[in-house]
Short mmCIF file of C-alpha atoms in Angstrom, two decimals:
data_model
loop_
_atom_site.label_atom_id
_atom_site.label_comp_id
_atom_site.label_asym_id
_atom_site.label_seq_id
_atom_site.Cartn_x
_atom_site.Cartn_y
_atom_site.Cartn_z
CA MET A 1 0.00 0.00 0.00
CA GLN A 2 1.29 3.43 -0.95
CA ILE A 3 0.64 6.41 1.33
CA VAL A 4 0.10 9.66 -0.58
CA GLU A 5 -0.48 13.20 0.76
CA ASN A 6 -0.56 15.09 -2.54
CA ILE A 7 -3.71 14.43 -4.53
CA ASN A 8 -2.12 15.63 -7.76
CA GLU A 9 0.67 13.10 -7.25
CA LEU A 10 -1.96 10.41 -6.70
CA SER A 11 -3.80 11.45 -9.87
CA GLU A 12 -0.67 10.65 -11.85
CA LYS A 13 -0.45 7.14 -10.36
CA ILE A 14 -3.97 5.95 -11.22
CA LYS A 15 -5.10 4.90 -14.67
CA GLY A 16 -8.46 3.61 -15.78
CA GLY A 17 -10.49 4.62 -12.75
CA THR A 18 -10.71 3.91 -9.03
CA CYS A 19 -12.77 2.35 -6.28
CA VAL A 20 -12.80 4.71 -3.30
CA THR A 21 -14.00 4.86 0.27
CA VAL A 22 -13.92 8.03 2.37
CA GLY A 23 -13.81 8.34 6.14
CA THR A 24 -11.89 9.03 9.32
CA PHE A 25 -11.45 5.29 10.03
CA ASP A 26 -10.38 5.99 13.60
CA GLY A 27 -9.42 2.67 15.18
CA VAL A 28 -9.95 0.71 11.93
CA HIS A 29 -12.44 -1.46 13.82
CA ARG A 30 -14.46 -4.44 12.60
CA GLY A 31 -17.09 -2.22 10.99
CA HIS A 32 -14.38 -0.41 9.03
CA GLY A 33 -12.96 -3.80 8.13
CA GLU A 34 -16.14 -4.79 6.28
CA ILE A 35 -15.94 -1.59 4.23
CA LEU A 36 -12.28 -2.22 3.38
CA LYS A 37 -12.90 -5.84 2.43
CA TYR A 38 -15.72 -4.85 0.10
CA LEU A 39 -13.61 -2.04 -1.35
CA LYS A 40 -10.91 -4.59 -2.17
CA PHE A 41 -13.46 -6.99 -3.66
CA VAL A 42 -15.08 -4.39 -5.94
CA SER A 43 -11.75 -2.95 -7.07
CA GLU A 44 -10.38 -6.37 -8.04
CA LYS A 45 -13.62 -7.40 -9.73
CA ASN A 46 -13.55 -4.28 -11.90
CA ASN A 47 -9.77 -4.06 -12.34
CA LEU A 48 -9.60 -0.70 -10.56
CA HIS A 49 -7.21 0.89 -8.09
CA SER A 50 -8.49 0.81 -4.49
CA ILE A 51 -8.15 4.05 -2.52
CA VAL A 52 -8.91 4.92 1.09
CA PHE A 53 -9.44 8.67 1.40
CA THR A 54 -8.82 9.66 5.02
CA PHE A 55 -7.64 12.60 7.14
CA GLY A 56 -4.50 13.47 9.05
CA SER A 57 -6.48 14.98 11.94
CA HIS A 58 -9.86 14.03 13.35
CA PRO A 59 -12.38 16.33 11.55
CA ARG A 60 -14.29 17.09 14.77
CA ASN A 61 -11.14 18.56 16.32
CA ILE A 62 -10.87 21.05 13.46
CA VAL A 63 -14.56 21.94 13.19
CA SER A 64 -15.01 22.34 16.96
CA SER A 65 -11.96 24.65 17.26
CA GLY A 66 -10.75 22.89 20.40
CA LYS A 67 -14.10 23.05 22.20
CA GLU A 68 -14.78 19.33 21.83
CA ASP A 69 -11.47 17.58 21.23
CA VAL A 70 -11.76 13.91 20.33
CA LYS A 71 -9.04 11.61 21.62
CA ILE A 72 -8.13 9.27 18.78
CA LEU A 73 -7.83 5.48 18.82
CA THR A 74 -5.12 5.36 16.16
CA ASP A 75 -2.67 7.94 14.86
CA ILE A 76 -2.06 8.14 11.12
CA ASN A 77 0.84 5.66 11.17
CA GLU A 78 -1.13 3.11 13.19
CA LYS A 79 -4.14 3.64 10.95
CA ALA A 80 -2.02 3.09 7.85
CA GLU A 81 -0.55 -0.14 9.25
CA LEU A 82 -4.00 -1.53 10.04
CA ILE A 83 -5.50 -0.52 6.66
CA SER A 84 -2.57 -2.03 4.76
CA GLU A 85 -3.56 -5.46 6.08
CA TYR A 86 -6.58 -5.38 3.75
CA GLY A 87 -4.48 -5.16 0.59
CA ILE A 88 -5.53 -1.63 -0.36
CA ASP A 89 -3.51 0.03 -3.14
CA PHE A 90 -3.42 3.63 -1.92
CA LEU A 91 -4.04 5.51 1.31
CA PHE A 92 -4.61 9.19 0.58
CA VAL A 93 -4.22 11.44 3.62
CA GLN A 94 -6.04 14.76 3.25
CA ASN A 95 -5.02 17.65 5.50
CA PHE A 96 -8.36 18.49 7.12
CA THR A 97 -8.50 22.28 7.42
CA THR A 98 -11.27 24.82 7.98
CA ASP A 99 -11.14 25.61 4.25
CA PHE A 100 -11.56 21.94 3.38
CA SER A 101 -14.44 21.61 5.86
CA SER A 102 -16.28 24.45 4.07
CA LEU A 103 -16.53 22.48 0.82
CA SER A 104 -20.07 21.51 -0.09
CA ALA A 105 -20.78 17.80 -0.40
CA GLU A 106 -21.28 18.04 -4.17
CA GLN A 107 -18.15 20.13 -4.62
CA PHE A 108 -16.10 17.55 -2.74
CA VAL A 109 -17.42 14.68 -4.84
CA GLU A 110 -16.90 16.51 -8.14
CA ASP A 111 -13.55 18.19 -7.46
CA PHE A 112 -11.82 15.48 -5.44
CA LEU A 113 -13.39 12.11 -6.18
CA VAL A 114 -14.54 12.44 -9.78
CA GLU A 115 -12.03 14.88 -11.30
CA LYS A 116 -8.84 14.03 -9.44
CA LEU A 117 -9.39 10.41 -8.39
CA LYS A 118 -11.30 9.25 -11.50
CA LEU A 119 -14.01 7.67 -9.36
CA LYS A 120 -15.87 4.68 -10.80
CA ASN A 121 -17.08 2.97 -7.60
CA LEU A 122 -17.71 4.49 -4.17
CA VAL A 123 -18.07 2.35 -1.02
CA ILE A 124 -19.50 3.96 2.13
CA GLY A 125 -20.61 2.89 5.59
CA HIS A 126 -24.14 2.88 6.95
CA ASP A 127 -23.70 6.22 8.78
CA HIS A 128 -21.64 8.16 6.25
CA PHE A 129 -22.09 11.94 6.30
CA PHE A 130 -19.77 14.47 4.71
CA GLY A 131 -19.39 17.98 3.31
CA LYS A 132 -20.17 21.34 4.86
CA GLY A 133 -22.76 20.92 7.61
CA ARG A 134 -22.53 17.14 7.08
CA VAL A 135 -25.42 17.35 4.63
CA GLY A 136 -23.87 14.77 2.34
CA ASN A 137 -25.53 11.38 2.81
CA PHE A 138 -26.54 8.27 0.89
CA ASP A 139 -29.47 9.98 -0.86
CA LEU A 140 -27.29 12.82 -2.11
CA LEU A 141 -24.58 10.42 -3.22
CA ASN A 142 -27.18 8.32 -5.01
CA ASN A 143 -28.22 11.38 -7.01
CA LEU A 144 -24.61 12.34 -7.69
CA SER A 145 -23.80 8.81 -8.84
CA ASN A 146 -26.24 9.31 -11.71
CA LYS A 147 -24.89 12.77 -12.49
CA PHE A 148 -21.23 11.72 -12.51
CA SER A 149 -21.64 8.10 -13.61
CA PHE A 150 -20.23 6.11 -10.72
CA ASN A 151 -21.55 3.11 -8.81
CA LEU A 152 -22.47 3.48 -5.15
CA PHE A 153 -22.32 0.73 -2.50
CA GLN A 154 -23.41 1.11 1.11
CA ILE A 155 -22.21 -1.38 3.74
CA ALA A 156 -24.56 -2.27 6.59
CA ALA A 157 -23.56 -1.74 10.21
CA VAL A 158 -21.62 -4.50 11.95
CA CYS A 159 -23.25 -5.45 15.25
CA ASN A 160 -21.68 -6.74 18.43
CA SER A 161 -23.90 -7.99 21.28
CA GLY A 162 -26.83 -6.07 19.79
CA PHE A 163 -24.90 -2.79 19.36
CA ASP A 164 -23.65 -1.24 16.15
CA ILE A 165 -19.87 -1.03 16.32
CA SER A 166 -18.52 2.52 16.28
CA SER A 167 -15.38 4.42 17.28
CA THR A 168 -17.47 6.38 19.79
CA LYS A 169 -18.62 3.20 21.57
CA ILE A 170 -15.05 1.92 21.64
CA ARG A 171 -13.84 5.15 23.27
CA LYS A 172 -16.56 4.90 25.90
CA SER A 173 -15.63 1.29 26.65
CA LEU A 174 -11.95 2.17 27.06
CA LEU A 175 -12.80 5.05 29.37
CA SER A 176 -15.01 2.82 31.51
CA GLY A 177 -12.45 0.03 31.82
CA ASP A 178 -14.31 -2.44 29.62
CA ILE A 179 -11.22 -3.40 27.66
CA ALA A 180 -12.62 -6.78 26.67
CA PHE A 181 -15.63 -5.21 24.94
CA ALA A 182 -13.48 -2.55 23.27
CA ASN A 183 -11.13 -5.22 21.93
CA GLU A 184 -14.07 -7.28 20.71
CA MET A 185 -15.37 -4.32 18.71
CA LEU A 186 -11.92 -3.44 17.40
CA GLY A 187 -11.14 -6.97 16.29
CA TYR A 188 -7.67 -6.66 17.82
CA LYS A 189 -6.15 -5.59 21.14
CA TYR A 190 -6.13 -1.87 21.85
CA PHE A 191 -2.56 -0.67 22.14
CA LEU A 192 -0.40 2.22 23.27
CA SER A 193 3.02 2.96 21.79
CA GLY A 194 5.88 5.12 22.92
CA SER A 195 9.47 5.42 24.06
CA VAL A 196 10.85 4.57 27.49
CA SER A 197 11.79 7.71 29.42
CA LYS A 198 13.38 8.41 32.79
CA GLY A 199 10.93 8.16 35.69
CA TYR A 200 11.19 8.49 39.46
CA ASN A 201 12.58 4.96 39.98
CA LEU A 202 9.83 4.17 42.49
CA GLY A 203 9.17 0.78 40.93
CA ASN A 204 12.74 -0.33 41.50
CA LYS A 205 12.53 0.68 45.16
CA LEU A 206 9.34 -1.37 45.54
CA GLY A 207 10.86 -4.42 43.86
CA PHE A 208 8.76 -4.06 40.71
CA PRO A 209 10.79 -2.03 38.17
CA THR A 210 8.69 -0.21 35.59
CA ALA A 211 9.33 1.44 32.25
CA ASN A 212 7.87 4.94 32.07
CA ILE A 213 6.25 5.41 28.65
CA GLU A 214 6.27 8.68 26.72
CA LEU A 215 3.43 8.16 24.25
CA SER A 216 4.24 8.70 20.58
CA CYS A 217 0.92 10.46 19.95
CA LYS A 218 -0.33 13.09 22.40
CA GLU A 219 -3.85 12.89 20.94
CA LYS A 220 -4.12 9.15 21.57
CA LEU A 221 -6.88 8.06 23.94
CA ILE A 222 -5.49 6.82 27.26
CA PRO A 223 -7.93 4.39 28.93
CA VAL A 224 -9.28 4.92 32.43
CA SER A 225 -6.72 5.01 35.24
CA GLY A 226 -5.94 1.68 36.82
CA VAL A 227 -3.97 -1.55 36.45
CA TYR A 228 -4.08 -3.71 33.31
CA ILE A 229 -2.77 -7.08 32.20
CA VAL A 230 -0.78 -6.50 29.01
CA ASN A 231 1.45 -7.89 26.30
CA VAL A 232 4.52 -5.77 25.57
CA PHE A 233 6.24 -5.85 22.18
CA TYR A 234 9.93 -4.96 22.28
CA LYS A 235 11.89 -5.43 19.07
CA SER A 236 10.97 -8.93 17.89
CA LYS A 237 9.91 -10.30 21.27
CA VAL A 238 6.66 -10.31 23.26
CA PHE A 239 6.70 -10.00 27.04
CA GLN A 240 3.87 -10.33 29.54
CA GLY A 241 3.34 -7.68 32.16
CA LEU A 242 1.28 -5.19 34.15
CA LEU A 243 0.46 -1.67 33.05
CA ASN A 244 -0.37 1.14 35.45
CA ILE A 245 -2.12 4.30 34.28
CA GLY A 246 -2.49 7.03 36.85
CA THR A 247 -0.91 9.64 39.09
CA ARG A 248 0.52 7.30 41.79
CA PRO A 249 -1.67 8.71 44.57
CA THR A 250 0.10 6.67 47.27
CA PHE A 251 3.11 8.93 46.69
CA ASN A 252 0.98 12.08 46.22
CA GLY A 253 1.72 12.21 42.51
CA GLN A 254 0.02 14.79 40.32
CA LYS A 255 1.10 13.99 36.76
CA MET A 256 -0.60 11.26 34.75
CA GLN A 257 1.87 8.44 34.09
CA VAL A 258 1.81 5.37 31.86
CA GLU A 259 4.26 2.78 33.19
CA VAL A 260 4.67 -0.91 32.56
CA HIS A 261 6.27 -3.75 34.54
CA LEU A 262 7.54 -6.57 32.33
CA PHE A 263 7.79 -10.10 33.67
CA ASP A 264 11.08 -11.97 33.18
CA PHE A 265 12.89 -8.85 32.00
CA ASN A 266 15.91 -6.94 33.32
CA GLU A 267 17.32 -4.98 30.36
CA ASN A 268 18.08 -1.26 30.25
CA ILE A 269 15.68 0.06 27.61
CA TYR A 270 15.74 3.84 28.07
CA GLY A 271 14.90 5.47 24.75
CA GLU A 272 13.59 2.23 23.22
CA GLN A 273 10.17 1.91 21.59
CA LEU A 274 7.50 -0.32 23.12
CA LYS A 275 4.05 -1.34 21.94
CA ILE A 276 1.67 -2.30 24.74
CA GLU A 277 -1.46 -4.38 24.09
CA LEU A 278 -4.17 -4.06 26.74
CA LEU A 279 -5.72 -7.43 27.53
CA LEU A 280 -7.72 -7.02 30.76
CA PHE A 281 -8.57 -4.27 33.25
CA LEU A 282 -7.72 -5.52 36.74
CA ARG A 283 -8.61 -2.71 39.12
CA SER A 284 -9.00 1.03 39.53
CA GLU A 285 -6.25 3.26 40.84
CA LYS A 286 -6.22 3.55 44.63
CA LYS A 287 -4.30 5.43 47.30
CA PHE A 288 -2.76 2.98 49.77
CA SER A 289 -1.91 3.81 53.36
CA SER A 290 1.71 2.74 52.96
CA SER A 291 4.21 1.51 50.39
CA GLU A 292 4.08 -1.92 52.07
CA GLU A 293 0.33 -2.14 51.43
CA LEU A 294 0.92 -1.12 47.83
CA VAL A 295 3.55 -3.85 47.38
CA MET A 296 1.10 -6.44 48.72
CA GLN A 297 -1.48 -5.32 46.16
CA ILE A 298 1.05 -5.39 43.31
CA ARG A 299 1.88 -8.97 44.25
CA LYS A 300 -1.83 -9.81 44.06
CA ASP A 301 -2.02 -8.07 40.67
CA ARG A 302 0.96 -10.06 39.45
CA ASP A 303 -0.62 -13.31 40.69
CA SER A 304 -3.83 -12.41 38.83
CA ALA A 305 -1.82 -11.79 35.67
CA PHE A 306 0.06 -15.08 36.06
CA LYS A 307 -3.28 -16.87 36.39
CA TYR A 308 -4.58 -15.07 33.28
CA PHE A 309 -1.55 -16.20 31.30
CA GLY A 310 -1.71 -19.72 32.74
CA ARG A 311 1.57 -19.35 34.59
CA THR A 312 2.54 -20.68 38.00
CA CYS A 313 2.45 -18.01 40.69
#
């Protein structure tokens, strides 16, 4: 899959027409997956290039002018990696600006999709809205498909336990500690990525050394504070461990920290990149009366994690 940020450059790469889908695709969850699979199917059936038209920033963060910032599930690099698994030819990343947001729905379709991307087939989700004021919908696209001679396909919602899967529901699940449900909707394990930075060395003093994580993306959604069972990817290896998200109230901390304790690990990894998969939410953050009480709880957390992984305590 090629990632392109200049639409004129993309226009030069495509010949004979395209099959396109448009959307934010935050999280690239199971519902998005059905759209991408159908996009691939239609493009191959009609010998067309497949294109995902997405945005570098979440549109709501631009339109709301900071009043209603949305924490994202995947940054653009993570999104690209997940989309590439579906065999898509091109990922076009549009810089979502206030000027771009002022385009009418018809103007967007004509100027971007038809003229520049040589649209022949358009695949959309069940709740697709676009253009200034979000007035663009299936009915409008259906009319435009006749005007500009392209085929339109709408993919039904993907349900999970009676609920339509959406990025909004996944965010709510992560913020409530329901990691299992969020992962079920995503179709993979929610993850955080970042580099290991210097911390306060409290973990070492307690006998449970932790790696303090500086997240790669500041806009990434951090789940609710607490302790999690996790998998940690370091270079080509996977380690089991415990993740703590919070301010360390036992030590009167103020700053939100993301720190992970890896089992069976004693390397110096300052500055190294880690990817952390969240498997299970164990408990909420709590202020303990002493460091000794905290250590006792960490041991219980570790025992719970060992049991989860089928290890001997």
